[in-house]
Short mmCIF file of C-alpha atoms in Angstrom, two decimals:
data_model
loop_
_atom_site.label_atom_id
_atom_site.label_comp_id
_atom_site.label_asym_id
_atom_site.label_seq_id
_atom_site.Cartn_x
_atom_site.Cartn_y
_atom_site.Cartn_z
CA MET A 1 0.00 0.00 0.00
CA SER A 2 1.40 3.37 -1.00
CA ALA A 3 1.17 6.58 0.96
CA SER A 4 -1.86 8.83 0.72
CA VAL A 5 -2.51 10.28 -2.72
CA ASN A 6 -1.70 13.98 -2.79
CA GLY A 7 -4.66 16.16 -3.75
CA ALA A 8 -7.19 13.32 -3.72
CA SER A 9 -10.34 13.47 -1.65
CA CYS A 10 -12.82 10.68 -1.04
CA LEU A 11 -15.85 10.87 -3.35
CA ALA A 12 -18.11 9.62 -0.55
CA CYS A 13 -17.06 11.27 2.72
CA GLY A 14 -14.62 13.94 1.49
CA SER A 15 -11.61 12.69 3.47
CA ALA A 16 -8.13 13.46 2.13
CA ARG A 17 -6.75 10.14 3.40
CA VAL A 18 -6.86 8.14 0.18
CA GLU A 19 -4.36 5.39 -0.66
CA ARG A 20 -3.66 3.58 -3.92
CA PHE A 21 -3.88 -0.22 -3.97
CA LEU A 22 -4.47 -1.60 -7.49
CA ALA A 23 -3.65 -0.47 -11.03
CA LEU A 24 -5.02 -2.14 -14.18
CA GLY A 25 -4.14 -0.34 -17.38
CA GLY A 26 -5.91 -0.31 -20.74
CA VAL A 27 -9.22 -1.87 -19.76
CA PRO A 28 -12.35 -1.43 -21.95
CA VAL A 29 -14.26 1.74 -21.09
CA PHE A 30 -17.57 -0.08 -21.62
CA CYS A 31 -18.03 -3.73 -20.68
CA ASN A 32 -21.73 -3.56 -21.50
CA VAL A 33 -21.48 -2.21 -25.04
CA LEU A 34 -20.88 -5.06 -27.48
CA TRP A 35 -19.94 -4.69 -31.14
CA SER A 36 -21.25 -6.12 -34.40
CA GLU A 37 -17.75 -6.46 -35.91
CA ARG A 38 -14.64 -7.99 -34.37
CA ALA A 39 -12.26 -5.25 -35.53
CA ALA A 40 -14.46 -2.53 -34.01
CA ALA A 41 -14.64 -4.48 -30.74
CA GLN A 42 -10.86 -4.81 -30.62
CA ALA A 43 -10.53 -1.07 -31.21
CA ALA A 44 -13.09 -0.19 -28.51
CA PRO A 45 -12.10 2.73 -26.24
CA ARG A 46 -9.90 1.90 -23.28
CA GLY A 47 -9.03 3.58 -19.99
CA ASP A 48 -6.98 2.98 -16.87
CA LEU A 49 -8.00 1.76 -13.45
CA ASP A 50 -5.99 3.35 -10.64
CA LEU A 51 -7.93 2.31 -7.57
CA GLY A 52 -7.70 4.14 -4.28
CA ILE A 53 -9.37 3.47 -0.93
CA CYS A 54 -10.40 6.00 1.72
CA ALA A 55 -8.72 5.29 5.05
CA ASP A 56 -11.72 6.78 6.89
CA CYS A 57 -14.90 5.38 5.31
CA GLY A 58 -13.35 2.62 3.16
CA HIS A 59 -14.77 3.95 -0.10
CA VAL A 60 -13.01 2.65 -3.22
CA TYR A 61 -12.85 4.65 -6.44
CA ASN A 62 -10.91 5.07 -9.68
CA LEU A 63 -8.43 7.92 -9.35
CA ALA A 64 -7.84 7.86 -13.13
CA PHE A 65 -11.49 8.08 -14.18
CA ASP A 66 -12.14 10.43 -17.11
CA PRO A 67 -15.85 11.29 -17.54
CA GLU A 68 -15.19 12.44 -21.12
CA LEU A 69 -14.66 8.79 -22.10
CA VAL A 70 -18.06 7.70 -20.81
CA ARG A 71 -21.26 8.59 -22.65
CA TYR A 72 -24.23 6.28 -22.14
CA ALA A 73 -26.65 5.89 -25.05
CA GLU A 74 -28.78 3.34 -26.88
CA GLY A 75 -26.82 0.11 -27.29
CA TYR A 76 -25.78 -0.13 -23.65
CA GLU A 77 -27.03 -3.56 -22.55
CA ASN A 78 -26.67 -4.72 -18.95
CA SER A 79 -30.02 -6.36 -18.22
CA LEU A 80 -29.80 -9.43 -15.99
CA HIS A 81 -33.51 -10.22 -16.11
CA HIS A 82 -33.03 -13.16 -18.51
CA SER A 83 -31.70 -15.18 -15.56
CA PRO A 84 -34.41 -16.93 -13.49
CA ARG A 85 -32.20 -16.49 -10.41
CA PHE A 86 -31.88 -12.75 -10.92
CA GLN A 87 -35.52 -12.35 -11.94
CA ALA A 88 -36.60 -14.04 -8.71
CA TYR A 89 -34.36 -11.69 -6.74
CA ALA A 90 -35.75 -8.61 -8.52
CA GLU A 91 -39.33 -9.74 -7.94
CA GLU A 92 -38.65 -10.35 -4.25
CA LEU A 93 -37.00 -6.94 -3.86
CA ALA A 94 -39.81 -5.15 -5.69
CA LEU A 95 -42.46 -6.89 -3.57
CA ASP A 96 -40.59 -5.96 -0.39
CA LEU A 97 -40.49 -2.28 -1.43
CA ARG A 98 -44.16 -2.30 -2.39
CA ARG A 99 -45.25 -3.83 0.91
CA ARG A 100 -43.02 -1.88 3.29
CA HIS A 101 -43.71 1.48 1.67
CA GLY A 102 -47.34 0.95 0.68
CA LEU A 103 -46.78 1.77 -2.99
CA ASP A 104 -50.23 0.84 -4.29
CA GLY A 105 -51.64 3.97 -5.88
CA LYS A 106 -48.31 5.78 -5.49
CA HIS A 107 -45.75 7.29 -7.89
CA VAL A 108 -42.35 5.62 -8.29
CA VAL A 109 -39.43 7.28 -10.07
CA GLU A 110 -36.49 5.16 -11.21
CA ILE A 111 -33.16 6.65 -12.28
CA ALA A 112 -31.23 4.72 -14.95
CA CYS A 113 -34.17 2.36 -15.39
CA GLY A 114 -32.80 0.60 -18.49
CA GLN A 115 -35.75 -0.90 -20.38
CA GLY A 116 -38.04 -0.59 -17.35
CA ASP A 117 -37.84 -4.19 -16.12
CA PHE A 118 -37.61 -3.37 -12.42
CA LEU A 119 -39.86 -0.31 -12.63
CA LYS A 120 -42.59 -2.55 -14.02
CA LEU A 121 -42.20 -4.91 -11.05
CA VAL A 122 -42.22 -2.21 -8.36
CA CYS A 123 -45.28 -0.57 -9.98
CA ALA A 124 -47.27 -3.81 -10.23
CA GLY A 125 -49.60 -2.83 -7.38
CA ALA A 126 -53.09 -1.45 -7.91
CA GLY A 127 -53.02 2.14 -9.13
CA SER A 128 -49.23 2.52 -9.07
CA VAL A 129 -47.56 4.62 -11.74
CA GLY A 130 -43.90 4.88 -12.65
CA THR A 131 -41.60 7.33 -14.39
CA GLY A 132 -38.22 6.11 -15.56
CA PHE A 133 -35.17 7.98 -16.85
CA ASP A 134 -32.52 6.42 -19.07
CA PRO A 135 -30.82 7.67 -22.26
CA SER A 136 -30.22 4.05 -23.30
CA PHE A 137 -33.97 3.26 -23.42
CA ARG A 138 -34.66 1.59 -26.77
CA GLY A 139 -38.27 2.71 -27.02
CA GLY A 140 -41.45 0.72 -27.21
CA GLU A 141 -44.33 0.49 -24.77
CA PRO A 142 -43.02 -0.26 -21.25
CA GLY A 143 -46.52 -0.59 -19.79
CA ALA A 144 -49.74 1.37 -19.56
CA ASN A 145 -48.86 2.75 -16.13
CA LEU A 146 -45.22 3.58 -16.98
CA ALA A 147 -43.53 6.44 -18.80
CA ILE A 148 -39.84 6.27 -19.63
CA ARG A 149 -37.95 9.38 -20.65
CA ARG A 150 -34.90 8.86 -22.85
CA GLU A 151 -32.85 11.38 -20.90
CA TYR A 152 -30.75 11.74 -17.78
CA PHE A 153 -32.61 12.32 -14.54
CA GLY A 154 -32.73 16.00 -13.61
CA VAL A 155 -32.64 17.36 -17.16
CA SER A 156 -36.31 18.34 -17.12
CA PRO A 157 -38.83 18.94 -14.30
CA LEU A 158 -40.19 15.87 -12.59
CA GLY A 159 -43.84 16.91 -12.49
CA ARG A 160 -45.84 14.77 -10.07
CA ALA A 161 -44.15 14.33 -6.69
CA PRO A 162 -42.76 10.81 -6.20
CA ASP A 163 -43.38 8.57 -3.21
CA LEU A 164 -40.29 6.46 -3.92
CA VAL A 165 -37.16 7.53 -5.80
CA CYS A 166 -35.30 4.43 -6.89
CA SER A 167 -31.71 4.24 -8.11
CA ARG A 168 -30.34 0.79 -8.88
CA HIS A 169 -26.77 0.31 -10.11
CA ALA A 170 -26.42 3.92 -11.22
CA LEU A 171 -24.61 5.76 -8.42
CA GLU A 172 -21.39 3.79 -8.93
CA HIS A 173 -21.19 5.28 -12.45
CA MET A 174 -21.21 8.90 -11.23
CA ASP A 175 -17.92 10.80 -11.03
CA ALA A 176 -19.36 12.99 -8.23
CA PRO A 177 -21.78 10.69 -6.37
CA ALA A 178 -22.43 13.00 -3.41
CA ASP A 179 -23.36 15.80 -5.81
CA PHE A 180 -25.63 13.42 -7.70
CA VAL A 181 -27.48 12.44 -4.52
CA HIS A 182 -27.83 16.14 -3.70
CA MET A 183 -29.34 16.69 -7.17
CA MET A 184 -31.73 13.77 -6.59
CA ARG A 185 -32.93 15.41 -3.41
CA ASP A 186 -33.31 18.83 -5.04
CA ALA A 187 -35.17 17.43 -8.07
CA VAL A 188 -38.04 16.31 -5.85
CA PRO A 189 -40.88 18.87 -5.82
CA ALA A 190 -40.96 21.04 -2.73
CA GLY A 191 -43.17 19.77 0.05
CA SER A 192 -42.90 16.08 -0.85
CA SER A 193 -41.19 13.50 1.37
CA PRO A 194 -40.30 10.43 -0.71
CA VAL A 195 -38.25 7.48 0.37
CA PHE A 196 -34.95 7.26 -1.52
CA PHE A 197 -33.90 3.70 -2.35
CA CYS A 198 -30.44 2.96 -3.74
CA GLU A 199 -28.81 -0.30 -4.78
CA VAL A 200 -25.15 -0.55 -5.81
CA PRO A 201 -22.50 -3.28 -6.08
CA ASN A 202 -21.09 -4.05 -2.65
CA SER A 203 -17.36 -3.29 -2.48
CA LEU A 204 -17.00 -5.84 0.31
CA TYR A 205 -17.71 -8.56 -2.24
CA SER A 206 -14.44 -7.56 -3.93
CA LEU A 207 -12.42 -6.66 -0.83
CA ARG A 208 -13.68 -9.35 1.55
CA ASP A 209 -14.88 -12.12 -0.76
CA GLY A 210 -12.37 -11.87 -3.62
CA GLY A 211 -14.73 -10.66 -6.37
CA VAL A 212 -11.84 -9.13 -8.32
CA TRP A 213 -13.51 -9.29 -11.75
CA ASP A 214 -15.95 -6.59 -10.64
CA PHE A 215 -13.41 -3.77 -11.09
CA ILE A 216 -14.41 -2.08 -14.35
CA TYR A 217 -13.97 1.37 -15.87
CA GLU A 218 -17.70 2.11 -15.98
CA HIS A 219 -17.78 2.01 -12.19
CA VAL A 220 -16.14 5.09 -10.75
CA SER A 221 -17.05 4.07 -7.20
CA TYR A 222 -17.27 0.93 -5.10
CA PHE A 223 -19.37 1.50 -1.99
CA ASN A 224 -19.60 -0.19 1.36
CA ALA A 225 -22.49 0.56 3.73
CA ARG A 226 -20.50 3.21 5.59
CA SER A 227 -19.36 5.09 2.50
CA LEU A 228 -22.76 4.88 0.82
CA ALA A 229 -24.43 6.31 3.93
CA ALA A 230 -21.84 9.12 4.03
CA CYS A 231 -22.73 10.03 0.46
CA PHE A 232 -26.42 10.42 1.28
CA GLU A 233 -25.81 12.20 4.56
CA ARG A 234 -23.62 14.80 2.83
CA ALA A 235 -26.64 15.53 0.64
CA GLY A 236 -28.76 16.27 3.72
CA LEU A 237 -30.69 12.99 3.77
CA ARG A 238 -31.29 10.77 6.77
CA VAL A 239 -30.21 7.15 6.21
CA THR A 240 -32.71 4.72 7.74
CA ARG A 241 -31.43 1.38 6.56
CA THR A 242 -28.50 -0.32 4.81
CA TRP A 243 -28.32 -4.03 4.03
CA GLU A 244 -26.51 -6.56 1.85
CA THR A 245 -28.40 -8.61 -0.74
CA PHE A 246 -27.83 -11.10 -3.55
CA ALA A 247 -25.34 -13.27 -1.65
CA GLY A 248 -23.46 -10.19 -0.46
CA GLN A 249 -22.81 -8.87 -3.98
CA PHE A 250 -25.23 -5.94 -3.76
CA LEU A 251 -25.74 -3.23 -1.17
CA CYS A 252 -29.05 -1.45 -0.55
CA LEU A 253 -29.80 1.80 1.26
CA GLU A 254 -32.93 3.73 2.16
CA ALA A 255 -33.00 7.37 3.20
CA ILE A 256 -35.53 10.12 3.83
CA GLY A 257 -35.43 13.89 4.02
CA GLU A 258 -34.54 15.56 7.28
CA SER A 259 -38.10 16.88 7.52
CA ALA A 260 -39.70 13.43 7.32
CA PRO A 261 -41.35 12.16 10.52
CA ALA A 262 -38.97 10.40 12.90
CA ALA A 263 -41.38 7.45 12.98
CA LEU A 264 -40.35 6.69 9.40
CA ALA A 265 -36.71 6.30 10.32
CA PRO A 266 -35.88 3.18 12.36
CA THR A 267 -32.15 2.90 11.68
CA GLN A 268 -30.84 -0.53 10.64
CA LEU A 269 -27.28 -0.43 9.33
CA ALA A 270 -25.15 -3.19 7.82
CA THR A 271 -21.89 -4.04 9.54
CA VAL A 272 -18.68 -2.82 7.87
CA PRO A 273 -15.16 -3.86 8.95
CA ALA A 274 -12.95 -1.23 10.57
CA GLY A 275 -10.98 1.07 8.30
CA ASP A 276 -7.63 -0.61 9.01
CA ASP A 277 -9.10 -3.99 8.15
CA LEU A 278 -10.41 -2.65 4.83
CA LEU A 279 -6.97 -1.20 4.02
CA THR A 280 -5.41 -4.60 4.67
CA MET A 281 -7.95 -6.32 2.42
CA ALA A 282 -7.30 -3.83 -0.35
CA ALA A 283 -3.53 -4.17 -0.06
CA GLY A 284 -3.75 -7.88 -0.89
CA LEU A 285 -5.92 -7.64 -3.99
CA GLY A 286 -3.08 -7.06 -6.45
CA ASP A 287 -1.48 -10.34 -5.43
CA GLU A 288 -4.88 -12.07 -5.56
CA VAL A 289 -5.45 -10.93 -9.15
CA ASP A 290 -1.99 -12.21 -10.14
CA ARG A 291 -2.58 -15.53 -8.38
CA LEU A 292 -5.95 -16.12 -10.04
CA LEU A 293 -4.72 -15.20 -13.50
CA ALA A 294 -1.71 -17.51 -13.13
CA HIS A 295 -4.02 -20.35 -12.06
CA TRP A 296 -6.44 -19.93 -14.95
CA ARG A 297 -3.65 -19.51 -17.49
CA ARG A 298 -2.30 -22.90 -16.45
CA GLU A 299 -5.76 -24.44 -16.68
CA PHE A 300 -6.46 -22.93 -20.10
CA ALA A 301 -3.08 -24.12 -21.39
CA ARG A 302 -3.78 -27.65 -20.16
CA ILE A 303 -7.22 -27.72 -21.81
CA ALA A 304 -5.90 -26.20 -25.06
CA GLN A 305 -3.20 -28.86 -25.26
CA ALA A 306 -5.90 -31.53 -25.06
CA GLY A 307 -7.90 -29.84 -27.83
CA GLY A 308 -10.69 -28.52 -25.62
CA ARG A 309 -12.28 -25.13 -25.08
CA VAL A 310 -13.61 -23.23 -22.06
CA ALA A 311 -17.11 -21.75 -21.90
CA VAL A 312 -16.88 -18.41 -20.09
CA TRP A 313 -20.51 -17.99 -19.01
CA GLY A 314 -21.50 -14.37 -18.60
CA SER A 315 -20.55 -11.73 -21.16
CA GLY A 316 -21.18 -8.76 -18.89
CA SER A 317 -18.70 -6.95 -16.70
CA LYS A 318 -17.11 -9.99 -15.05
CA GLY A 319 -16.65 -11.98 -18.24
CA VAL A 320 -15.28 -9.03 -20.21
CA THR A 321 -12.84 -8.16 -17.42
CA PHE A 322 -11.67 -11.75 -17.01
CA LEU A 323 -11.06 -12.39 -20.71
CA ASN A 324 -9.31 -9.06 -21.25
CA LEU A 325 -6.97 -9.69 -18.31
CA MET A 326 -6.30 -13.21 -19.60
CA GLY A 327 -5.38 -11.76 -23.01
CA ALA A 328 -3.94 -14.22 -25.54
CA ASP A 329 -3.73 -16.87 -22.82
CA GLY A 330 -7.53 -17.00 -22.83
CA ALA A 331 -7.86 -17.63 -26.58
CA ILE A 332 -9.83 -20.86 -26.09
CA GLY A 333 -12.40 -19.02 -23.96
CA VAL A 334 -15.87 -18.88 -25.52
CA PRO A 335 -18.13 -16.11 -24.14
CA VAL A 336 -21.64 -17.44 -23.46
CA ASP A 337 -24.76 -15.55 -22.46
CA ILE A 338 -28.47 -16.31 -22.18
CA ASN A 339 -29.39 -12.75 -23.19
CA PRO A 340 -30.37 -13.00 -26.89
CA ALA A 341 -29.52 -9.31 -27.40
CA LYS A 342 -25.84 -10.27 -27.04
CA HIS A 343 -25.70 -13.30 -29.31
CA GLY A 344 -23.37 -12.90 -32.29
CA LEU A 345 -21.83 -9.68 -30.97
CA PHE A 346 -18.20 -9.21 -30.00
CA LEU A 347 -16.72 -8.36 -26.61
CA PRO A 348 -14.79 -5.08 -26.32
CA GLY A 349 -11.03 -5.43 -26.22
CA VAL A 350 -10.53 -9.15 -26.85
CA GLY A 351 -13.05 -9.24 -29.71
CA ARG A 352 -14.50 -12.69 -28.85
CA GLN A 353 -17.93 -13.47 -30.25
CA VAL A 354 -20.74 -14.24 -27.82
CA VAL A 355 -22.61 -17.49 -28.40
CA ALA A 356 -25.94 -18.80 -27.16
CA PRO A 357 -25.86 -21.77 -24.76
CA GLU A 358 -27.31 -23.95 -27.50
CA ALA A 359 -24.08 -23.60 -29.49
CA LEU A 360 -21.91 -25.22 -26.81
CA PRO A 361 -22.46 -28.94 -27.61
CA GLU A 362 -20.56 -28.48 -30.90
CA LEU A 363 -17.56 -26.69 -29.38
CA SER A 364 -15.64 -29.39 -27.44
CA ILE A 365 -16.26 -27.68 -24.11
CA ALA A 366 -14.00 -29.13 -21.41
CA LEU A 367 -14.79 -26.62 -18.66
CA VAL A 368 -17.57 -24.14 -17.92
CA LEU A 369 -16.52 -21.07 -15.93
CA VAL A 370 -19.43 -19.26 -14.29
CA MET A 371 -18.28 -15.66 -13.96
CA ASN A 372 -20.76 -14.98 -11.17
CA PRO A 373 -20.83 -17.88 -8.67
CA VAL A 374 -24.36 -17.02 -7.56
CA TYR A 375 -25.61 -18.49 -10.85
CA THR A 376 -23.61 -21.73 -10.67
CA GLU A 377 -26.52 -24.02 -9.80
CA GLU A 378 -28.78 -22.43 -12.41
CA ILE A 379 -26.13 -22.67 -15.13
CA GLU A 380 -25.11 -26.21 -14.25
CA GLY A 381 -28.73 -27.25 -14.81
CA MET A 382 -28.69 -25.67 -18.27
CA VAL A 383 -25.31 -27.23 -19.11
CA ARG A 384 -26.46 -30.71 -18.15
CA GLY A 385 -29.66 -30.16 -20.10
CA LEU A 386 -27.52 -29.57 -23.19
CA GLY A 387 -25.83 -32.94 -22.67
CA ILE A 388 -22.49 -31.43 -21.61
CA SER A 389 -20.65 -33.28 -18.83
CA ALA A 390 -17.79 -30.79 -18.38
CA PRO A 391 -17.15 -29.45 -14.86
CA VAL A 392 -19.08 -26.25 -14.01
CA VAL A 393 -17.01 -23.95 -11.77
CA GLY A 394 -17.86 -20.58 -10.23
CA VAL A 395 -14.96 -18.16 -10.56
#
């Protein structure tokens, strides 16, 4: 671990005690934008990861992030709703929000709503209406009770006051997250008191549990419960709850305005290791990345020598990161995804073409790597259903 970074200040709590711990150069700027031609995919924009961690709140962020490289538009595809496992999680989360906050007949706003999959679920109650914001929205009819604006949240007036403002997997993309939360609060019509719900990737999954493939350029920030709460509190909101979900991979937070009734704010906060412990975890990640890459390079070489190939299941952030870090040593890796919108397209950087699961029986698959272990059981069932006996391993 190096000394504190001169001139840096934590994006979450504002502390000047930030230390570098991991550098990964030349990674794809977008993991979730695939390409129709291999040459274009190989020439996709790249950027550097220079990760620092706050010694006070434990927030992790990319010191080298350049917002000029990142412009979200149509073609950005990161939906996970094709997975039964993820769909069940989303339905359970939406039902929990509807029940706890009495959203029947209420107005829900979702920031970075994608194609409206989750907004549709959370507005499934009687009389609920939803407004979504996302410049990558492809159009179409999201639902009779939904309206999706193909724009960034805050560009135009909100109109009807919301009862729930929902932000899922958006805040980690913001180069000034505390300012963004402040803008969220200010965009709400005066006199209203919505609940703010936020879900982000949990940095402890990378620091504590070894989820090293989650470090990508699109994510400026990696929050833990303490740093996420600091971000909302700096914006003048009162955090009422933080909790881990999805096998510890995601982190959720709820907050209300300072003027909301105290009865609405029973505080329930997730446990976060002490700052020194987080620094120690971060300091070891560089060696962990090297160890894992060395292991999988040996395995790929062994399989290649025997004439086999490796199915790398999951062509989102984790799969793109893994195959790009493997480089030429991962040449026998075949990206697989159940999302039909990705089939036939090429991954940024390495330029590998994504195939549907149904293509695997013809490809001499000797090993199936599941890039997100939470899906291992689900994917093993699909693999066996295709008549493939190769080992299925969560990475």
